[in-house]
Coordinates of C-alpha atoms in Angstrom, one line a residue:
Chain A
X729 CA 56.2 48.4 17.1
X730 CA 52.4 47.4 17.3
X731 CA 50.8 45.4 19.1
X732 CA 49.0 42.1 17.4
X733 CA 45.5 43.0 16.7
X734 CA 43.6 40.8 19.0
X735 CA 40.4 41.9 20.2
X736 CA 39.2 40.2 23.2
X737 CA 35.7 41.7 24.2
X738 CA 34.8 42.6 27.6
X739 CA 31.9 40.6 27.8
X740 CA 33.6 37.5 28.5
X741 CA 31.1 35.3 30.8
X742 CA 32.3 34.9 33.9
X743 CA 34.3 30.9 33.8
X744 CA 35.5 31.4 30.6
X745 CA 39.1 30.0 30.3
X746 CA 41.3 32.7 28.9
X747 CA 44.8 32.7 28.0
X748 CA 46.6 35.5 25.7
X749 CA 50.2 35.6 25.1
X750 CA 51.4 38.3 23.7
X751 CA 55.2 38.5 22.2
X752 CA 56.5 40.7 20.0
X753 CA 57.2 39.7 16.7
X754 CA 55.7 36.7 17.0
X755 CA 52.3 36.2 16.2
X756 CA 50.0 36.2 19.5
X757 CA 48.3 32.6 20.7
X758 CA 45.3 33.4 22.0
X759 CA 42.9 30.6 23.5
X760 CA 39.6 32.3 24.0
X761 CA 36.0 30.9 24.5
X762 CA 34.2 32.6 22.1
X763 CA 32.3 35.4 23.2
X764 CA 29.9 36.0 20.1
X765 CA 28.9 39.2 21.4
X766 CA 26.1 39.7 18.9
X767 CA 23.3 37.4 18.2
X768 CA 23.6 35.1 14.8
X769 CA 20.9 36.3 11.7
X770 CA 19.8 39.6 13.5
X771 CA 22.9 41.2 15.3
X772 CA 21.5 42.3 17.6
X773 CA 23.9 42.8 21.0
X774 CA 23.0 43.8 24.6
X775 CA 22.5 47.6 24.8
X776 CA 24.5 49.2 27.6
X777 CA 23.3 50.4 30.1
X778 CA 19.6 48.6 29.6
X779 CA 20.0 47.7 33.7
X780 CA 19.5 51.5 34.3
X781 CA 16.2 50.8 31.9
X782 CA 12.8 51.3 33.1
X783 CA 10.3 48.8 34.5
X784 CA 8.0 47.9 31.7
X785 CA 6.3 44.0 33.4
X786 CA 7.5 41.1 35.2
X787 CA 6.8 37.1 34.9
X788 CA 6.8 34.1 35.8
X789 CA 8.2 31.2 33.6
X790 CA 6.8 27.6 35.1
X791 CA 7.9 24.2 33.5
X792 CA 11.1 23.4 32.7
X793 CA 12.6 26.8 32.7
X794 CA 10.9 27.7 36.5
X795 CA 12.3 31.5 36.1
X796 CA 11.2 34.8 37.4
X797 CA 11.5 37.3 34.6
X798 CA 12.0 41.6 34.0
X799 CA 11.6 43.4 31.1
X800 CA 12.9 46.8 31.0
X801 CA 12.9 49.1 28.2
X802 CA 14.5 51.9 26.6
X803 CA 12.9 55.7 26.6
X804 CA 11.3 54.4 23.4
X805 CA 9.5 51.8 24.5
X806 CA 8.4 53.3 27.7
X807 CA 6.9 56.2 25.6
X808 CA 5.2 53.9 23.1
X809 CA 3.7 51.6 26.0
X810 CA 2.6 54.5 28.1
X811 CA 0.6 55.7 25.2
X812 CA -0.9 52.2 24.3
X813 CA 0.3 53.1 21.1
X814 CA 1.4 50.4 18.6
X815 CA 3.6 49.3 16.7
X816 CA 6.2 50.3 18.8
X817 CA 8.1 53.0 16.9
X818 CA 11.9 52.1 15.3
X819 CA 14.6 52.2 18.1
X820 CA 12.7 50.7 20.7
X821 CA 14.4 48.3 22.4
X822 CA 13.1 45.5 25.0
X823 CA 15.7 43.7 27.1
X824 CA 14.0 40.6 29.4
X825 CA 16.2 39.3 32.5
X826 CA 15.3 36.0 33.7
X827 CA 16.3 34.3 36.8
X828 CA 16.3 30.9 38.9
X829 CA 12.8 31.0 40.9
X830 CA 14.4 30.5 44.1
X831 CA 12.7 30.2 47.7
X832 CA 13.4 32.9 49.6
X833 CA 15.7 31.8 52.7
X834 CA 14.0 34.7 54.7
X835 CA 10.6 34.2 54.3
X836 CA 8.7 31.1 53.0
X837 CA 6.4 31.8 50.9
X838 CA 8.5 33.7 48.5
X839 CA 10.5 33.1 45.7
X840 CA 13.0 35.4 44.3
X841 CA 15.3 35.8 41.9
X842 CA 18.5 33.2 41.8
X843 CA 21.0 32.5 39.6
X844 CA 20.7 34.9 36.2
X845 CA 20.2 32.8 33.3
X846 CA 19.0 35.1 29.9
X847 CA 19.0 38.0 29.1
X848 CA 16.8 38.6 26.0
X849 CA 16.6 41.4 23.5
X850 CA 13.7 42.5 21.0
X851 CA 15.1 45.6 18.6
X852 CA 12.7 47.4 16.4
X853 CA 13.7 48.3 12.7
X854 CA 11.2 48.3 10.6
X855 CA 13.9 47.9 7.6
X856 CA 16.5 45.6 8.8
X857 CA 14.2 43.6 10.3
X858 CA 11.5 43.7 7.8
X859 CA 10.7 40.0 7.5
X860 CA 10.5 39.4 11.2
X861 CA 8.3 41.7 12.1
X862 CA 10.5 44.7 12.2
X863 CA 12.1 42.9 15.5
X864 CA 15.6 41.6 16.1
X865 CA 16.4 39.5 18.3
X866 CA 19.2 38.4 21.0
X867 CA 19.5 35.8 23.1
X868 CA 22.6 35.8 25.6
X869 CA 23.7 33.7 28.5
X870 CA 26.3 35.1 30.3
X871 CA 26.9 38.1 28.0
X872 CA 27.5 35.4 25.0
X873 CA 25.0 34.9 22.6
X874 CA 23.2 32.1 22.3
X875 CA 23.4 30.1 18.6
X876 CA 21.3 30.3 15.3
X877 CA 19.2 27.4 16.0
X878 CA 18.3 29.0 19.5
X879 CA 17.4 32.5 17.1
X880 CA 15.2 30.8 14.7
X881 CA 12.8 29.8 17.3
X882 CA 12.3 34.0 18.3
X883 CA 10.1 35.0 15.4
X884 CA 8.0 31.7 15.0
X885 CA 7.1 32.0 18.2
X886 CA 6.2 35.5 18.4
X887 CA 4.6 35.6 15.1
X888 CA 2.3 32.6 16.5
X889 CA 1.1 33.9 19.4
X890 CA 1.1 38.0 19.6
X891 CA 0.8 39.3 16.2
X892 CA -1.9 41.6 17.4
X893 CA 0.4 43.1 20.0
X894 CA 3.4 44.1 17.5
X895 CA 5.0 40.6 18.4
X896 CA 5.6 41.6 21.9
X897 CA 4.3 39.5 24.8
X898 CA 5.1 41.7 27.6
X899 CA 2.8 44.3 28.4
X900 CA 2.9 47.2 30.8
X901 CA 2.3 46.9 34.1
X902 CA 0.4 49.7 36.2
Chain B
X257 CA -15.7 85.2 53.6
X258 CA -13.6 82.0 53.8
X259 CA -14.6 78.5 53.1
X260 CA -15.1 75.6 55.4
X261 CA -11.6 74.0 55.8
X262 CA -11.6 70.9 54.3
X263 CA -8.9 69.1 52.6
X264 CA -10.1 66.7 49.9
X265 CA -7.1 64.7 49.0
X266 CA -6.2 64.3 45.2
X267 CA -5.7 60.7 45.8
X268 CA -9.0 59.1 45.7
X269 CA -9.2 55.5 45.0
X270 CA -11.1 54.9 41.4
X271 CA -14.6 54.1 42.8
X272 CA -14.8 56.1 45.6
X273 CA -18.2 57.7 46.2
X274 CA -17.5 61.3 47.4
X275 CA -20.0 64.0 47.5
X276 CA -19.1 67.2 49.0
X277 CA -21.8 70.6 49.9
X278 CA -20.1 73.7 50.3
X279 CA -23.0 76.3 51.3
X280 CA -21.8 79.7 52.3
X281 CA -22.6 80.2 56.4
X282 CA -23.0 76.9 57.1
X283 CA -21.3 74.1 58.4
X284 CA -19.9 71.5 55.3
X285 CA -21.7 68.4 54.7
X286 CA -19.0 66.1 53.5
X287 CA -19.2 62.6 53.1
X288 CA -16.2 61.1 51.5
X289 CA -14.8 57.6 51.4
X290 CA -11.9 58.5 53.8
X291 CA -8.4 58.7 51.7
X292 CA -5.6 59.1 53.5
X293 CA -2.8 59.5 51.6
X294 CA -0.1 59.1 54.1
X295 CA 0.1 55.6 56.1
X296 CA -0.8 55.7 60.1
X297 CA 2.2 55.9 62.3
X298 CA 4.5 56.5 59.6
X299 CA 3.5 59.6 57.5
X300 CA 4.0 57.7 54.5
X301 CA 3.1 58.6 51.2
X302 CA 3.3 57.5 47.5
X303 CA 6.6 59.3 45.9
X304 CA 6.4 61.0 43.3
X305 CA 7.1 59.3 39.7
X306 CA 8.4 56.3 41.5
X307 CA 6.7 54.7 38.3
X308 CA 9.9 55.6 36.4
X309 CA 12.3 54.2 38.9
X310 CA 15.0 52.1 38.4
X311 CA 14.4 47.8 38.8
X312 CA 15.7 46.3 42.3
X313 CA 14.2 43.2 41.9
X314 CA 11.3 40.9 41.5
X315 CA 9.2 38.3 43.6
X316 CA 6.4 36.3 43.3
X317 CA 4.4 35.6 46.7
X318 CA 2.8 31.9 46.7
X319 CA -0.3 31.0 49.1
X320 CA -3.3 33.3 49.4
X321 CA -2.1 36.4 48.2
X322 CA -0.3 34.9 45.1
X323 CA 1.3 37.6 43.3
X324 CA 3.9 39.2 41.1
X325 CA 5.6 41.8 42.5
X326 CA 8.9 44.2 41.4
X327 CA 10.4 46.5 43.6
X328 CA 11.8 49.8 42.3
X329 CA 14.0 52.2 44.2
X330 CA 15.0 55.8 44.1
X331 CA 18.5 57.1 43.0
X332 CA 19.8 56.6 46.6
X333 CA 18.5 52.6 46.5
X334 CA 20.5 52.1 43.5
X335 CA 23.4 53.4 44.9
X336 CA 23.3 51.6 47.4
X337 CA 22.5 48.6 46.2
X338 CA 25.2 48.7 43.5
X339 CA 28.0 49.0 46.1
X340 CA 26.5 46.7 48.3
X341 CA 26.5 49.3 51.7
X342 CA 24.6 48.7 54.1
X343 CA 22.9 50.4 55.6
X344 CA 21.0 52.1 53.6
X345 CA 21.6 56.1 53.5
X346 CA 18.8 58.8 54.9
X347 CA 17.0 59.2 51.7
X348 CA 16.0 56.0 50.4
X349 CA 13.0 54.9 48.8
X350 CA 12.2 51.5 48.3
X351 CA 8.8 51.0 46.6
X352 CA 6.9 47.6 45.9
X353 CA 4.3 47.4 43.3
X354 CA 2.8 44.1 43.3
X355 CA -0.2 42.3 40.6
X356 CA -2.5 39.4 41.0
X357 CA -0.5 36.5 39.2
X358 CA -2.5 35.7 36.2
X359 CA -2.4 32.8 33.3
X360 CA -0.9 34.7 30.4
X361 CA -3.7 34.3 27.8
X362 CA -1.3 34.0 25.0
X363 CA 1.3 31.5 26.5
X364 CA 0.2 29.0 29.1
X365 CA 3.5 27.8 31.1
X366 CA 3.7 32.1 31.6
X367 CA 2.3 33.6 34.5
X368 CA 2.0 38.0 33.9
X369 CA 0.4 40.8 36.0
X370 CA -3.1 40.9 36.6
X371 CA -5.0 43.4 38.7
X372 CA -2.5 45.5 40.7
X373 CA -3.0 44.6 44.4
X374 CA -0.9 46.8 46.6
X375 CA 2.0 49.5 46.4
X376 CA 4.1 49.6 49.3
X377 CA 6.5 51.9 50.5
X378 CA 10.1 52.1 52.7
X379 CA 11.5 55.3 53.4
X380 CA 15.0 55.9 55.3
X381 CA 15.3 58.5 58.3
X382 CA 17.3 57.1 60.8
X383 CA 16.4 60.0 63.2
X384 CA 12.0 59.6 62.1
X385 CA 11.8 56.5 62.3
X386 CA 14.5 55.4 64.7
X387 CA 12.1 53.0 66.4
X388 CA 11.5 51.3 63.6
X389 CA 15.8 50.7 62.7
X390 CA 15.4 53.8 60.9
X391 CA 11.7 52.6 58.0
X392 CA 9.0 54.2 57.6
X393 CA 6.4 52.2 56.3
X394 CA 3.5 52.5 53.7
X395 CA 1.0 50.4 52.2
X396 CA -1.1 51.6 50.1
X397 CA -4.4 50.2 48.0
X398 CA -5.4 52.7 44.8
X399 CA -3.6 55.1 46.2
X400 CA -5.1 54.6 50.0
X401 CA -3.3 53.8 52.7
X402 CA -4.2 51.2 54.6
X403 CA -5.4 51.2 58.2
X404 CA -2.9 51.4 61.1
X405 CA -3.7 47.7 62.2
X406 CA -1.9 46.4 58.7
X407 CA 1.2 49.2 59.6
X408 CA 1.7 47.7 62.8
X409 CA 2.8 44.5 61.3
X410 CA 5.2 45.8 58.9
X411 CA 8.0 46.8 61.1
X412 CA 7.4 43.7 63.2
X413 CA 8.1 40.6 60.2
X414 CA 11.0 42.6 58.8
X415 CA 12.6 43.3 61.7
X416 CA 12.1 39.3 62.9
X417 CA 13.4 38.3 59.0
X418 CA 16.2 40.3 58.0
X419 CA 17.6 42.6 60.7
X420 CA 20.7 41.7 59.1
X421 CA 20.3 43.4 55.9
X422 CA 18.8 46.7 57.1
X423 CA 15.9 45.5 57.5
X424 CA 15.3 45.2 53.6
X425 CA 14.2 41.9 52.0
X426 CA 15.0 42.7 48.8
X427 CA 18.3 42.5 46.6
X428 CA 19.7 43.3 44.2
X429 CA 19.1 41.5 41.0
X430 CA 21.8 41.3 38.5

């Protein structure tokens, strides 16, 4: 016999209400939160293993958001930055984690990182992504991808404000 | 014959005014901006490539100093971290690099980098530094360390703030 073909990804965020029964010979009822594990209009997904990634910058988001923010980058994009060169070559990839700003409980006048919120990712393919700027993008809360309308706002804002820079806000940080 | 022994370190700060005579027979005339590339008390120096280390986590320090600041660790910090041990094993590096917090230029409610400030540095030896619950402390300014007045407070605020957690402010981000 075989089993139903039900894939369930692993990137189920964490409070997702899950049940899967499986019985054979009847079809399976599965009840899952979808977990769109790749972004709507550029596919992009989260790379694995982009926590192991290299320091690139951090931020500070004020307003609304109120976030302290990483970006960490692939051996691409380190190369590329460390060489001031532009535009970042195809296959970099940029992945930005963002957090609550949160006092620190242990000292005052610091604030460190809370709750995760985003995690953000900027792809370079100068093909597939030709009328964005050669970037894709992913948004993703809780390893789920955010929707399209959240997507169409990546570009428009990139292409407004750093055009010059390859549409990449983040620069390195010595 | 042998020359004068003097050891010119190779990490002078950018701007340093250094000018060294070496005349055969005589005594050397040096007159450098002292840089001392291990901290007072500690023997504490920048690690190598720690530039290329792996994200522990990010701060941003309000009041006077206001900064940015990530904190990167070695192979052993990682480890650690990511099983949650405590305390930390012999071997550990902890380094924070931190930035004046600037006004990104190119999008207002985002604060980025500026000028770097300081790099400091934790280093685990239980048996070195077992006065100080097993740190040894460095703070360094373009590559100088500081004087032994600023290392004598190090020890002191992380010892009253988290003697709980090894003595380690940071954590993990995730």
């Amino acid at each position: 016999m075989k089993w139903p073909a039900i894939a369930v990804s692993c990137a189920v965020a964490a409070g997702s209400v899950i049940g899967v029964t499986l019985s054979h010979g009847a079809p399976a009822t599965a009840v899952v939160t979808p977990t769109t594990a790749t972004s709507p209009i550029y596919g992009v997904s989260l790379p694995d293993g982009y926590r192991q990634w290299q320091l690139v910058g951090v931020a500070q988001e004020t307003g609304a958001l109120d976030e302290l923010r990483a970006v960490v980058g692939n051996a691409a994009a380190l190369l590329a930055y460390r060489s001031a060169a532009l535009p970042f070559p195809d296959g970099t990839v940029l992945v930005k984690l963002a957090w609550e700003r949160e006092q620190s409980a242990e000292f005052a006048p610091a604030f460190v990182p809370g709750k995760p919120t985003t995690v953000q990712v900027m792809v370079k393919d100068s093909k597939r992504y030709a009328a964005t700027g050669g970037w894709g993008f992913g948004r993703f809360v809780d390893g789920k991808s955010a929707d399209e309308a959240q997507h169409r706002t990546c570009f428009a804002c990139h292409n407004t404000n750093v055009r010059d820079h390859d549409f990449v806000f983040t620069r390195y940080a010595r």
